[in-house]
Coordinates of C-alpha atoms and ligand atoms in Angstrom, one line a residue:
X665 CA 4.9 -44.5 -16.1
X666 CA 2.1 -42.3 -15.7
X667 CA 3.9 -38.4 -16.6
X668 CA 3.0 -35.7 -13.8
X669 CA 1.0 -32.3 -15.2
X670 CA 3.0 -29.6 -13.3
X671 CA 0.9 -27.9 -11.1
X672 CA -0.9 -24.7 -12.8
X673 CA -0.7 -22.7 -9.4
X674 CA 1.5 -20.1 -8.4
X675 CA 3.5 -20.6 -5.4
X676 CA 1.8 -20.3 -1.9
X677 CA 1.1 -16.7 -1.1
X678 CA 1.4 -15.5 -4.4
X679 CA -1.1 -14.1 -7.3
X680 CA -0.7 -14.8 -10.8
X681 CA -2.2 -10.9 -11.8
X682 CA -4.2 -11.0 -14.8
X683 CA -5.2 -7.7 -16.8
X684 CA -8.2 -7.1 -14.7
X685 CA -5.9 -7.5 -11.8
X686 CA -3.3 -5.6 -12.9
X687 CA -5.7 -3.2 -13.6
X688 CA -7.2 -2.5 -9.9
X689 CA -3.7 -2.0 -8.3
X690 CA -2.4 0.6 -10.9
X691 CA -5.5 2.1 -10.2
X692 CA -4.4 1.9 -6.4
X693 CA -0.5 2.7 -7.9
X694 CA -1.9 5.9 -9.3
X695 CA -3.8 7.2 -7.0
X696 CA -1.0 6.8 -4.1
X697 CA 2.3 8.9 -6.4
X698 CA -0.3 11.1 -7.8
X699 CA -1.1 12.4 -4.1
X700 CA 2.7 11.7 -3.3
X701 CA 4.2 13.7 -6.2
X702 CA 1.2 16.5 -4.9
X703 CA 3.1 16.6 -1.8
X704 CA 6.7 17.3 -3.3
X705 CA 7.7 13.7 -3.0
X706 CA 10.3 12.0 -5.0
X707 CA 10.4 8.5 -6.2
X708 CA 13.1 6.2 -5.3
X709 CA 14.0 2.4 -6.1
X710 CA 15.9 0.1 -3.9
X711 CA 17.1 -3.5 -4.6
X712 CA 15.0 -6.7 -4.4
X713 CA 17.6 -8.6 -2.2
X714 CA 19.9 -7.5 0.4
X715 CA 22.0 -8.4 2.9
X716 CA 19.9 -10.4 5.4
X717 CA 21.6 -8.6 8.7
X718 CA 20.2 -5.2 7.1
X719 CA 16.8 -6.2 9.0
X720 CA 18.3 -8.2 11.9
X721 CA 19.8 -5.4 13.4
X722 CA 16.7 -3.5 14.2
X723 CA 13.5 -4.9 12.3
X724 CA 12.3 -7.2 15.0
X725 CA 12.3 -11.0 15.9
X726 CA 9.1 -11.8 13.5
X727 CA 10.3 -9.7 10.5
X728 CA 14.4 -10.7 10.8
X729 CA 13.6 -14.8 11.7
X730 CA 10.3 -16.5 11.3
X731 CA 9.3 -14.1 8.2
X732 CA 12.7 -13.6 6.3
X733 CA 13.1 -15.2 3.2
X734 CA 16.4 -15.8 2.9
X735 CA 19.3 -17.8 1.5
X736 CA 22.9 -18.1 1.3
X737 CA 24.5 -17.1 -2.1
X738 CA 27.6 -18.9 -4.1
X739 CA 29.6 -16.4 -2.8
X740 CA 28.8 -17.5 1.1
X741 CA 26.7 -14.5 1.9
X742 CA 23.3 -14.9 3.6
X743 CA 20.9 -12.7 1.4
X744 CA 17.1 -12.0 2.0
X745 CA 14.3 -11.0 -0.2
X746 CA 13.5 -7.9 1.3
X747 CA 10.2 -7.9 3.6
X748 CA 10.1 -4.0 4.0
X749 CA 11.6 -1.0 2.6
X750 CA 12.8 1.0 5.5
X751 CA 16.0 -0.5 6.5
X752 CA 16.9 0.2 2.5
X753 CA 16.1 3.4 2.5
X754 CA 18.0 4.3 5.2
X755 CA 20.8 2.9 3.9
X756 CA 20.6 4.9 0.9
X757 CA 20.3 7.7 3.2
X758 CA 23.2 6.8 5.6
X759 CA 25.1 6.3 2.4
X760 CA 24.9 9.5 0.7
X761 CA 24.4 11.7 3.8
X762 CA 26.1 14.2 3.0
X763 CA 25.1 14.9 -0.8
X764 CA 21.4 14.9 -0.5
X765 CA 19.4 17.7 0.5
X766 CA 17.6 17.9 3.6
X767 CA 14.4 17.3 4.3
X768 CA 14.3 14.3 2.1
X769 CA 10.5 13.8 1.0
X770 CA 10.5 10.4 -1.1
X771 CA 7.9 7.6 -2.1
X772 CA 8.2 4.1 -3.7
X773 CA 5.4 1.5 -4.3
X774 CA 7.4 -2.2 -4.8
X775 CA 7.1 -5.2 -4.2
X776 CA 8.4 -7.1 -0.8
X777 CA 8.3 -11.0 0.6
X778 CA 7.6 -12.2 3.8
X779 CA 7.0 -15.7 4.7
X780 CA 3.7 -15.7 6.2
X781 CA 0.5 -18.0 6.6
X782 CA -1.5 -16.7 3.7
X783 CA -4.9 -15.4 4.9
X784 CA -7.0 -12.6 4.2
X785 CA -4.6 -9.2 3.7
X786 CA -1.6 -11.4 4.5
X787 CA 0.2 -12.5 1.4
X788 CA 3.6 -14.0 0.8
X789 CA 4.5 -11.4 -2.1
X790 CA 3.0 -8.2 -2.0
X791 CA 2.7 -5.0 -2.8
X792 CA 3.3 -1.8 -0.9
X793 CA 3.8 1.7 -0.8
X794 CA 6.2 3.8 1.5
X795 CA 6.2 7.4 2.2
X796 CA 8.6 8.7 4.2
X797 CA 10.1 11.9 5.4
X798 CA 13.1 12.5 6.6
X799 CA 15.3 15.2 8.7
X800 CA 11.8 16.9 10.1
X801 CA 11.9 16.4 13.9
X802 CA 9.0 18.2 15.1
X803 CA 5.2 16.5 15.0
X804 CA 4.8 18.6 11.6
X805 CA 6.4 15.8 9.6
X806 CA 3.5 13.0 11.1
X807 CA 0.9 16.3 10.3
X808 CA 2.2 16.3 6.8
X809 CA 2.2 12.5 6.1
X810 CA -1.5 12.2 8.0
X811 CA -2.8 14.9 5.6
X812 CA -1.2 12.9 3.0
X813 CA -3.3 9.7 4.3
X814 CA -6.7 11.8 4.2
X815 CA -5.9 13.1 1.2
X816 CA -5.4 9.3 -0.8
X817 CA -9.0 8.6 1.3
X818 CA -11.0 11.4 -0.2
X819 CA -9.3 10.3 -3.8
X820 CA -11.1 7.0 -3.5
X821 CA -13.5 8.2 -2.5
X822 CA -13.9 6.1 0.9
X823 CA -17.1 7.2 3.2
X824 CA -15.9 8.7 6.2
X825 CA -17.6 6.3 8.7
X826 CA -15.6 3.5 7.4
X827 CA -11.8 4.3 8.2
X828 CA -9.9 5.8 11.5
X829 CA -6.2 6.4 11.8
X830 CA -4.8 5.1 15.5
X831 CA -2.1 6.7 16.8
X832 CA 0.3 6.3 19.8
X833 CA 3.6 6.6 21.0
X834 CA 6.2 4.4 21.9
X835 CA 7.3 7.1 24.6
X836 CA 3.8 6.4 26.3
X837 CA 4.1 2.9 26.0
X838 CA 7.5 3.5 28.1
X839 CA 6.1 5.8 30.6
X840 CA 3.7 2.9 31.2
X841 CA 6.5 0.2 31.6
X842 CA 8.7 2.3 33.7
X843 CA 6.6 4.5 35.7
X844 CA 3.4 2.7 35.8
X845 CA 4.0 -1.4 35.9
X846 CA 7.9 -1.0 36.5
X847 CA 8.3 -4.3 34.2
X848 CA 11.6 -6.2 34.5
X849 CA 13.3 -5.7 30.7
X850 CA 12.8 -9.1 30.1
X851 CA 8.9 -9.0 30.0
X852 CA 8.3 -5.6 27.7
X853 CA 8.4 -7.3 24.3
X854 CA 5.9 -9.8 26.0
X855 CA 3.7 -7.1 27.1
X856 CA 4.0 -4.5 24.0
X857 CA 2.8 -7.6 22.2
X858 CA 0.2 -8.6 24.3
X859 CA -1.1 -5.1 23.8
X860 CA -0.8 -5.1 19.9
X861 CA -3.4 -8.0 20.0
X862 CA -6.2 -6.2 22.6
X863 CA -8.2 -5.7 20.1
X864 CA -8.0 -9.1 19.0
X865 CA -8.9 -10.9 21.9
X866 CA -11.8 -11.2 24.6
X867 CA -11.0 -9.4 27.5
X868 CA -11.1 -12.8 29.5
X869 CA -8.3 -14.0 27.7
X870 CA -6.3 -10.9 27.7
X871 CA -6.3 -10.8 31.2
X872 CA -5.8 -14.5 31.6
X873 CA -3.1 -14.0 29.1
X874 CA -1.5 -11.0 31.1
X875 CA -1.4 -13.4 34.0
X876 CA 0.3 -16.0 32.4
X877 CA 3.0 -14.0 31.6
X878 CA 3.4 -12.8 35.1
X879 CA 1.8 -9.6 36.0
X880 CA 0.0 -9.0 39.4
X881 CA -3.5 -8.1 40.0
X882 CA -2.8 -4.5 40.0
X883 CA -0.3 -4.1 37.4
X884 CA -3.2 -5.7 35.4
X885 CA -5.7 -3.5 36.7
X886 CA -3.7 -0.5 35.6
X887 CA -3.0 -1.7 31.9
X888 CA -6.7 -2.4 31.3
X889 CA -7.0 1.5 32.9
X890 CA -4.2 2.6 30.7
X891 CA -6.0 1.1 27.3
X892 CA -9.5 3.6 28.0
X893 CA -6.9 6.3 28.0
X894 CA -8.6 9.2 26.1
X895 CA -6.4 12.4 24.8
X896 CA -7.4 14.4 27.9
X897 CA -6.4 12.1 30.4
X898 CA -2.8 13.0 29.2
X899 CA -2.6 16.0 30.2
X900 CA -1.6 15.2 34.4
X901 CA 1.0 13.2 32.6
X902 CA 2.0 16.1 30.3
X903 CA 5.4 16.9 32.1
X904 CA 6.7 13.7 33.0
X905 CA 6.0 11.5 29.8
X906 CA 7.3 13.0 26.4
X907 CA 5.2 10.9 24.9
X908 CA 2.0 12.0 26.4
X909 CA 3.5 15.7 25.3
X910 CA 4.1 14.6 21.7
X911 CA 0.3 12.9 21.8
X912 CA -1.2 16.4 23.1
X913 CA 0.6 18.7 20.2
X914 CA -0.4 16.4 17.0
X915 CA -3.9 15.6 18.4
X916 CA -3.8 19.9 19.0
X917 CA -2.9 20.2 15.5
X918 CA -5.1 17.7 13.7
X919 CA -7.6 19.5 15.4
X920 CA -7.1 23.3 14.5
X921 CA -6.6 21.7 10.8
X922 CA -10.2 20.3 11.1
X923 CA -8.3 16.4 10.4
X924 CA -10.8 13.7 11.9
X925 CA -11.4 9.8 11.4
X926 CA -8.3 10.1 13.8
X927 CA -8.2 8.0 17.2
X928 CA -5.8 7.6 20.3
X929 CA -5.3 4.3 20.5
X930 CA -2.8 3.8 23.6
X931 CA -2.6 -0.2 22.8
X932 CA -0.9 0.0 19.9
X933 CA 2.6 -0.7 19.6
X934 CA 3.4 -2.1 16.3
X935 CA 5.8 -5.4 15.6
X936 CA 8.8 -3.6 14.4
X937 CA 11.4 -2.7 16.5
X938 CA 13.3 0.7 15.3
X939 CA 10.0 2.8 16.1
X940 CA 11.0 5.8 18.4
X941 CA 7.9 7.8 18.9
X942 CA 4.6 8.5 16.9
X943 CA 3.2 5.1 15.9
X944 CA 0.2 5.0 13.6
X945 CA -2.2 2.2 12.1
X946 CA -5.3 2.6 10.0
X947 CA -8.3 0.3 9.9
X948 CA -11.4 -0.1 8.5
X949 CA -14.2 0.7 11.0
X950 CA -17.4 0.6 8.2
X951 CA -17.5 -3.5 8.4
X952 CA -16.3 -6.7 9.9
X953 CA -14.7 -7.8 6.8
X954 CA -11.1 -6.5 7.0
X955 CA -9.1 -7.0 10.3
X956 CA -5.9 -6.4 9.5
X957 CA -4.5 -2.4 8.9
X958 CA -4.5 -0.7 5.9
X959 CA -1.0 0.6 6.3
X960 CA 1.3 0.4 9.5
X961 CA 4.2 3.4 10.4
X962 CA 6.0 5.6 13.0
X963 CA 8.5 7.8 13.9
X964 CA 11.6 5.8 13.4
X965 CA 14.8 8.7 14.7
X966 CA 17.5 6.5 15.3
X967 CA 17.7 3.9 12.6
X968 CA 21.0 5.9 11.0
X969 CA 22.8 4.8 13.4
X970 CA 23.2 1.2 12.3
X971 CA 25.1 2.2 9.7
X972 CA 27.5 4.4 11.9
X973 CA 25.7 7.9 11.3
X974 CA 24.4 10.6 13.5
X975 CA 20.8 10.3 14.3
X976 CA 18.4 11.6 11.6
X977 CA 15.0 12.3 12.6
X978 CA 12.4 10.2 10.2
X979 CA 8.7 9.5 10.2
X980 CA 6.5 7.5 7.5
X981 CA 4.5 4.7 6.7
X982 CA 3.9 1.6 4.4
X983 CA 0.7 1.1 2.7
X984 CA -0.4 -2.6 1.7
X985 CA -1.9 -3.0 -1.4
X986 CA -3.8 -6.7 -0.8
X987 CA -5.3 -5.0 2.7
X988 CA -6.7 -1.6 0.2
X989 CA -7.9 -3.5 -1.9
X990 CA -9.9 -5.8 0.0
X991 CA -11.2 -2.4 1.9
X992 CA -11.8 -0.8 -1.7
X993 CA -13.7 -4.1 -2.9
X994 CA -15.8 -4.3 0.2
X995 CA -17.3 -0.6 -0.3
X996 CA -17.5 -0.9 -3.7
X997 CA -14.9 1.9 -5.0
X998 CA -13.0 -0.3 -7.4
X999 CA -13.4 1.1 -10.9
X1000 CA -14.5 -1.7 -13.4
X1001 CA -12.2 -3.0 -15.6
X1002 CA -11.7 -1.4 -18.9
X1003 CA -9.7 -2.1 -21.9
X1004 CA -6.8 0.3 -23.1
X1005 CA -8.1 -0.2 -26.8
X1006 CA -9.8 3.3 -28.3
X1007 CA -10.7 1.5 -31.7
X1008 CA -10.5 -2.1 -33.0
X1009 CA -9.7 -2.7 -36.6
X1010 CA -12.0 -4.9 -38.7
X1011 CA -10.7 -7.2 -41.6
X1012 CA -13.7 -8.0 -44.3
X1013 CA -10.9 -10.2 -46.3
X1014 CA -7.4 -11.2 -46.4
X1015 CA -6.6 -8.9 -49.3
X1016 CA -7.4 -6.0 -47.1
X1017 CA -5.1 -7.1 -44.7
X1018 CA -2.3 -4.8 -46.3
X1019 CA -4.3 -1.6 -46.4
X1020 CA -5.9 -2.3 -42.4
X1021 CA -2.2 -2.5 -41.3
X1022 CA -1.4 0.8 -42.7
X1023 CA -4.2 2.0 -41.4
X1024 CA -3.9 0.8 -38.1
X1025 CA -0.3 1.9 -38.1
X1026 CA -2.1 5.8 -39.3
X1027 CA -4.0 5.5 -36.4
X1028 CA -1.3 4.4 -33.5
X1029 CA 1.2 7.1 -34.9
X1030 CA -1.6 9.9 -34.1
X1031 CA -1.7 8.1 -30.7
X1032 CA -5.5 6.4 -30.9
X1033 CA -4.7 2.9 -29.4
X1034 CA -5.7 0.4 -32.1
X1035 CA -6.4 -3.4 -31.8
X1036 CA -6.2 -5.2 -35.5
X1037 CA -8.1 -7.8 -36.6
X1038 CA -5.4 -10.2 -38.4
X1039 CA -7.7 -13.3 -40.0
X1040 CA -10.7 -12.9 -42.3
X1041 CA -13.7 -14.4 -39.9
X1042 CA -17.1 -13.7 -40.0
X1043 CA -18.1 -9.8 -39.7
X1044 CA -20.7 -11.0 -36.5
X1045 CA -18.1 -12.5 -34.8
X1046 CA -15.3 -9.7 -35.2
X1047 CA -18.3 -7.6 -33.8
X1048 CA -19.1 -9.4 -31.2
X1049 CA -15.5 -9.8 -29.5
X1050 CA -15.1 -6.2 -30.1
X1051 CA -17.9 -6.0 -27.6
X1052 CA -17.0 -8.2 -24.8
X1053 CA -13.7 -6.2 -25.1
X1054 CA -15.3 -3.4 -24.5
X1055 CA -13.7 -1.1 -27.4
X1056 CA -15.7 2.3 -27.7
X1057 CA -15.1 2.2 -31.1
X1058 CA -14.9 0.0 -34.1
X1059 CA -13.6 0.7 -37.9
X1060 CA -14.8 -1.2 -41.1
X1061 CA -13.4 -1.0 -44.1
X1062 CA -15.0 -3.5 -47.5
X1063 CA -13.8 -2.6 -50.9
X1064 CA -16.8 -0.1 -51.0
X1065 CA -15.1 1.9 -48.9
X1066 CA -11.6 1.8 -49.4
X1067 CA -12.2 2.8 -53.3
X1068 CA -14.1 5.7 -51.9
X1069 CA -11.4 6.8 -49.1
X1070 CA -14.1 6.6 -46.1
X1071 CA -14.0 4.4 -43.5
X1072 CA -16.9 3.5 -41.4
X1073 CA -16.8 3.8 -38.0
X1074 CA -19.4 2.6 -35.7
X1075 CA -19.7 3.3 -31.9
X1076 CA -20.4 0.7 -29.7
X1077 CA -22.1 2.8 -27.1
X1078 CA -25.0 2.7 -29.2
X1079 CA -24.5 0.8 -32.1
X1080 CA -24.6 3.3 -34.8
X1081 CA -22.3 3.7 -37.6
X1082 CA -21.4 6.5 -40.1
X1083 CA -19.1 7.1 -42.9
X1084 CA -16.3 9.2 -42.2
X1085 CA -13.1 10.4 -43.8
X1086 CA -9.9 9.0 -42.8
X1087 CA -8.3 12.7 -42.4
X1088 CA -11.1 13.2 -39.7
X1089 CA -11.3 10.3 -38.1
X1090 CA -8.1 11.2 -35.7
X1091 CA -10.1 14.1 -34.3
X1092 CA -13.3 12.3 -33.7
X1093 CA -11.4 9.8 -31.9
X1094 CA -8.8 11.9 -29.4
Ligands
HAM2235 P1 4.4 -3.1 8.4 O1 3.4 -2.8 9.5 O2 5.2 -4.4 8.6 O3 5.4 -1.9 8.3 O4 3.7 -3.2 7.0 C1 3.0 -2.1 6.6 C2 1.8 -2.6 5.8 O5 2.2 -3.5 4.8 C3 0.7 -3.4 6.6 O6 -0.1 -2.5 7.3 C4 0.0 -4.1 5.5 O7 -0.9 -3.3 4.9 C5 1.1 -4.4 4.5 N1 1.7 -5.8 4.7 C6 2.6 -6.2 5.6 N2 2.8 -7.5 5.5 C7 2.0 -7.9 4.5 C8 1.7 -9.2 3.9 N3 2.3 -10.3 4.3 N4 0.8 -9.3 2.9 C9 0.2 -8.2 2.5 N5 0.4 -6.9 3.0 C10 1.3 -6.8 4.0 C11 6.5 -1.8 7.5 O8 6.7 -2.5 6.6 C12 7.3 -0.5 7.8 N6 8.6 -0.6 7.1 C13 6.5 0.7 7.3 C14 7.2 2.0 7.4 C15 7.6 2.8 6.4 N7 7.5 2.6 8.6 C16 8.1 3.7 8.3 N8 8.2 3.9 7.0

């Protein structure tokens, strides 16, 4: 019988992450808790796996059913990979209520599983950041976490005229179900999702789409008005529609703060169900290349409550890593690859081998990171694998030179090489 090669693929959705890989999302990594520790933010860590109801409670139809990874223990208990991070940290919250300080400014970049079609920003494992900030109820918590945003932008380094932040309000979105189309309960998730995918579609189809699901002439009419909403058309709305109020003061004060790349965007609504007010999405706007948002969040007040605790006011966001670094590859802003090596130790012969490793071990303990060379090959070849490395810096060491107590050290930059003492060669390398 023939034997089977097992297949050298990782599972569907996933990425084996190689150095160069690993590489371009620290440098994402850094970047976001660098900003997020500038902004007073603490990390935190929460479990892989939870309890599955954690996210069918309040996370939404797609994110609790179709999306969920999940399984049933040997103890009997259905358990879920975990597909997001805020239903965790507010049960980390709702569990030490009373001992932690408020306001509660944290950050975590993990990883998270939903079971999706893999396409372009969509993965099945991935990567993603969440800032939050908790016990702030007034607009200056989604100021804060927008400047935060801008700030992460102008870090790398991303041309203006290619990104916008949209931002609604779920309270608008209710004004317009209520007040405006007076929808029957059963037909708001159908609408709010139609909505989410305007942008998405060709106007035909929306419409045809609006129709299909049951909504008049008029009540069409009046959505496709309600979508060209600008800022100022809020205002006749101002005292009737606290989300139309709540639009007016943050667009107000992104404005005195000089904020821009910042939109109204009245169609969007977001999947996930425990949003209260503000809702945000950012996009690139520079190309054709990336539909999908950069990062997805809103005001989420009420989500204590699942776990039998007063309300706590809460606003933040989650921030893909596959969708930034698509957006990051397609403007060019990754940084290329580079090794971690400072200085690659030669080895002319096997009797040196002895006097390279103390060397090498000289050179670690003074905090130059070292690469050894451990068999005796050809000088030209050692050379040139020290060059596709990449190491700035290589050390040779013959007989010659070890009776003598020099080393020479040659830079790869240019190619040159000079004899040096070992005491100096720590400070001509730090
Ligand atoms: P979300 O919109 O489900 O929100 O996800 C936020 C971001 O995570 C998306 O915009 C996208 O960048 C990334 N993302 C989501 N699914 C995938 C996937 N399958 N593959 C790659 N990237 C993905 C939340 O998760 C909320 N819990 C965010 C939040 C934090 N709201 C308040 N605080």
């Amino acid at each position: 019988m023939k034997k089977e090669n097992l297949s050298k693929l990782p599972y569907k959705g996933t990425d084996d992450m190689y150095p160069k890989d690993v590489f371009e999302k620290k440098y994402i990594f850094k970047i976001w808790s660098k900003v997020a520790k500038n902004f007073g933010y603490e990390e935190y860590d929460a479990p892989l796996i939870e309890d599955a109801i954690l996210y069918k409670v309040k996370s939404g139809e797609e994110l609790a059913n179709t999306q969920l990874y999940n399984f049933v223990d040997k103890g009997g208990r259905e358990i879920a990979l975990r597909p997001e991070m805020t239903p965790s940290l507010a049960r980390m919250i709702a569990a030490q209520r009373n001992n932690l300080l408020l306001p509660i400014r944290w950050f975590n970049i993990g990883r998270f599983y939903r079971y999706e079609k893999p396409q372009k920003g969509r993965r099945r494992e991935f990567f993603q950041l969440n800032i939050d900030l908790l016990g702030v109820s007034t607009i200056d918590a989604e100021i804060e976490i927008i400047q935060y945003v801008m700030k992460v932008m102008d870090e790398f380094k991303a041309p203006k005229n290619t990104y916008e932040l949209r931002i609604n309000n779920r309270y608008l979105i209710e004004y317009l179900f209520d007040e405006i189309l007076k929808l029957d309960t059963e037909l708001r998730p159908k609408i709010a999702r139609a909505l989410d995918n305007y942008l998405k579609m060709e106007i035909n189809d929306f419409n045809g789409y609006l129709k299909e699901l049951g909504l008049n002439d008029n009540q069409i009419k009046d959505i496709l008005e309600y979508i060209n909403w600008e800022i100022e058309d809020l205002k006749k709305i101002e005292d009737r529609s606290r989300g139309a109020k709540e639009l007016i003061q943050l667009f107000n004060k992104l404005k005195e703060l000089s904020i821009t790349n910042i939109k109204f965007a009245p169609y969007i609504v977001r999947g996930i169900q425990y949003y209260t007010g503000t809702v945000v999405e950012m996009y690139d706007i520079g190309s054709s290349e990336n539909s999908r948002a950069l990062f997805g969040g809103g005001r989420y007040d009420d989500l204590l409550e699942i776990f039998g605790e007063a309300k706590l006011p809460a606003f933040g966001l989650g921030w893909g890593e596959t969708t930034t670094l698509d957006y990051l590859k397609t403007y060019n802003l990754l940084p290329s690859f580079k090794s971690n090596t400072k200085v690659y130790v030669t080895l002319m012969n096997e009797s040196l081998l002895k006097d390279m490793n103390s060397l090498s071990t000289y050179l670690r303990e003074n905090g130059i990171n070292t690469e050894m060379q451990l068999t005796a090959t050809k000088l030209k070849n050692q050379l040139k694998y020290a060059n596709s490395k990449g190491f700035p810096w290589v050390i040779i060491v013959g007989e010659d030179e070890l009776s003598k107590g020099v080393i020479q050290l040659k830079d790869m930059s240019n190619g040159e090489s000079f004899l040096i003492k070992k005491e100096d060669v720590i400070q001509k390398l730090s």
